[in-house]
mmCIF file of C-alpha atoms in Angstrom:
data_model
loop_
_atom_site.group_PDB
_atom_site.id
_atom_site.type_symbol
_atom_site.label_atom_id
_atom_site.label_comp_id
_atom_site.label_asym_id
_atom_site.label_seq_id
_atom_site.Cartn_x
_atom_site.Cartn_y
_atom_site.Cartn_z
ATOM 1 C CA MET H 1 -0.078 9.554 10.811
ATOM 2 C CA GLU H 2 -0.814 7.345 7.835
ATOM 3 C CA GLU H 3 -4.331 6.693 9.182
ATOM 4 C CA ALA H 4 -5.128 10.408 8.812
ATOM 5 C CA GLY H 5 -3.755 10.497 5.268
ATOM 6 C CA ALA H 6 -0.700 12.504 6.307
ATOM 7 C CA ILE H 7 2.304 12.729 4.042
ATOM 8 C CA ILE H 8 4.623 13.976 6.789
ATOM 9 C CA HIS H 9 7.502 11.529 6.698
ATOM 10 C CA ARG H 10 7.642 9.025 9.516
ATOM 11 C CA CYS H 11 10.712 9.250 11.748
ATOM 12 C CA LYS H 12 12.984 6.281 11.020
ATOM 13 C CA SER H 13 15.640 7.100 13.604
ATOM 14 C CA CYS H 14 15.268 8.911 16.891
ATOM 15 C CA ASP H 15 18.873 9.483 17.933
ATOM 16 C CA GLY H 16 20.779 12.497 19.233
ATOM 17 C CA ASN H 17 18.918 15.801 18.993
ATOM 18 C CA ARG H 18 15.684 14.164 17.938
ATOM 19 C CA ARG H 19 15.570 12.050 21.087
ATOM 20 C CA GLU H 20 16.289 15.106 23.217
ATOM 21 C CA PHE H 21 13.570 17.124 21.437
ATOM 22 C CA VAL H 22 10.995 14.413 22.173
ATOM 23 C CA ARG H 23 12.075 13.988 25.793
ATOM 24 C CA ALA H 24 11.973 17.746 26.353
ATOM 25 C CA ARG H 25 8.451 18.065 24.890
ATOM 26 C CA ILE H 26 7.240 15.167 27.072
ATOM 27 C CA ARG H 27 8.766 16.808 30.175
ATOM 28 C CA GLU H 28 7.258 20.202 29.302
ATOM 29 C CA HIS H 29 3.810 19.161 28.062
ATOM 30 C CA GLY H 30 3.245 15.493 28.930
ATOM 31 C CA LEU H 31 2.804 12.442 26.745
ATOM 32 C CA ASP H 32 -0.860 13.187 25.968
ATOM 33 C CA ALA H 33 0.135 16.568 24.485
ATOM 34 C CA VAL H 34 2.722 14.861 22.261
ATOM 35 C CA TYR H 35 0.026 12.525 20.933
ATOM 36 C CA GLU H 36 -2.318 15.479 20.454
ATOM 37 C CA MET H 37 0.325 17.432 18.509
ATOM 38 C CA ILE H 38 1.001 14.432 16.250
ATOM 39 C CA THR H 39 -2.730 14.036 15.594
ATOM 40 C CA LYS H 40 -3.151 17.746 14.808
ATOM 41 C CA ALA H 41 -0.102 17.748 12.519
ATOM 42 C CA SER H 42 -1.331 14.707 10.632
ATOM 43 C CA LYS H 43 -4.677 16.418 9.943
ATOM 44 C CA SER H 44 -3.212 19.791 8.936
ATOM 45 C CA ASP H 45 -3.340 20.469 5.200
ATOM 46 C CA PHE H 46 -0.606 23.107 5.482
ATOM 47 C CA LEU H 47 1.837 20.855 7.372
ATOM 48 C CA ASN H 48 1.199 18.106 4.809
ATOM 49 C CA GLY H 49 2.161 20.157 1.768
ATOM 50 C CA LYS H 50 -1.301 21.197 0.655
ATOM 51 C CA SER H 51 -0.395 24.849 0.214
ATOM 52 C CA ARG H 52 0.994 27.010 -2.579
ATOM 53 C CA SER H 53 4.579 26.252 -1.604
ATOM 54 C CA GLY H 54 4.086 22.495 -1.180
ATOM 55 C CA TRP H 55 6.311 22.546 1.929
ATOM 56 C CA VAL H 56 5.926 19.521 4.231
ATOM 57 C CA ALA H 57 6.825 19.591 7.924
ATOM 58 C CA ASP H 58 9.334 17.049 9.151
ATOM 59 C CA PHE H 59 9.900 15.395 12.523
ATOM 60 C CA THR H 60 12.593 17.808 13.688
ATOM 61 C CA TRP H 61 10.525 20.860 12.736
ATOM 62 C CA LEU H 62 7.455 19.538 14.597
ATOM 63 C CA PHE H 63 9.362 18.901 17.826
ATOM 64 C CA ARG H 64 11.182 22.235 18.007
ATOM 65 C CA PRO H 65 9.790 24.091 21.055
ATOM 66 C CA SER H 66 8.111 27.004 19.279
ATOM 67 C CA ASN H 67 6.724 24.872 16.445
ATOM 68 C CA PHE H 68 5.415 22.201 18.820
ATOM 69 C CA GLN H 69 3.540 24.856 20.790
ATOM 70 C CA LYS H 70 2.055 26.432 17.645
ATOM 71 C CA VAL H 71 0.770 23.089 16.345
ATOM 72 C CA LEU H 72 -0.645 22.245 19.781
ATOM 73 C CA GLU H 73 -2.401 25.629 19.984
ATOM 74 C CA GLY H 74 -4.076 25.023 16.624
ATOM 75 C CA ASN H 75 -2.193 27.582 14.533
ATOM 76 C CA TYR H 76 -1.975 25.056 11.681
ATOM 77 C CA ASP H 77 -5.475 23.579 12.004
ATOM 78 C CA ASN H 78 -7.532 23.625 8.826
ATOM 79 C CA ARG H 79 -9.892 26.566 8.647
ATOM 80 C CA THR H 80 -13.550 26.019 7.870
ATOM 81 C CA ASN H 81 -15.287 27.854 5.058
ATOM 82 C CA ASN H 82 -18.220 28.669 7.342
ATOM 83 C CA TYR H 83 -16.059 31.100 9.300
ATOM 84 C CA ASN H 84 -14.862 32.943 6.216
ATOM 85 C CA GLU H 85 -18.291 32.944 4.567
ATOM 86 C CA THR H 86 -19.866 34.417 7.696
ATOM 87 C CA ASN H 87 -17.241 37.149 7.988
ATOM 88 C CA ASN H 88 -17.303 37.929 4.275
ATOM 89 C CA HIS H 89 -21.076 38.225 4.374
ATOM 90 C CA GLN H 90 -20.935 40.531 7.389
ATOM 91 C CA SER H 91 -18.267 42.685 5.801
ATOM 92 C CA SER H 92 -20.195 43.048 2.558
ATOM 93 C CA VAL H 93 -23.300 44.088 4.479
ATOM 94 C CA ALA H 94 -21.406 46.611 6.565
ATOM 95 C CA GLY H 95 -19.284 47.800 3.622
ATOM 96 C CA ASN H 96 -16.056 47.178 5.555
ATOM 97 C CA PRO H 97 -13.540 44.428 4.701
ATOM 98 C CA THR H 98 -12.806 41.666 7.196
ATOM 99 C CA ASN H 99 -9.194 40.775 7.969
ATOM 100 C CA THR H 100 -8.993 37.074 7.100
ATOM 101 C CA VAL H 101 -6.152 36.470 9.556
ATOM 102 C CA THR H 102 -7.667 38.017 12.688
ATOM 103 C CA GLY H 103 -11.343 37.982 11.760
ATOM 104 C CA PHE H 104 -11.716 41.613 12.811
ATOM 105 C CA VAL H 105 -13.727 44.017 10.690
ATOM 106 C CA VAL H 106 -11.559 46.862 9.429
ATOM 107 C CA HIS H 107 -13.351 50.196 9.646
ATOM 108 C CA ARG H 108 -12.245 52.894 7.272
ATOM 109 C CA ALA H 109 -11.538 56.299 8.757
ATOM 110 C CA LYS H 110 -13.908 59.041 7.728
ATOM 111 C CA ASN H 111 -12.307 62.195 6.413
#
């Protein structure tokens, strides 16, 4: 994680629940998926405290089943400005705002 500039704290002890969390994720997803999740987490600005709240993910949070899946699916990947610029440009041309979460154009109902 350090290679990617992550500030997520490195796990110093993997006993008890932590060990079971890791074993369960390996059984469910395979070892390659565990490496992929760690790589994605280390590159995620949000998971590394670069957000308004400054919250930083920890080992236990990352290996919980629902959180592991979300990181693996890319829910915490950094977003590119190109996507938002394209949608904002389209919405200004059409006169309808774009939902920044879904990317869908919101059409206003005509009275």
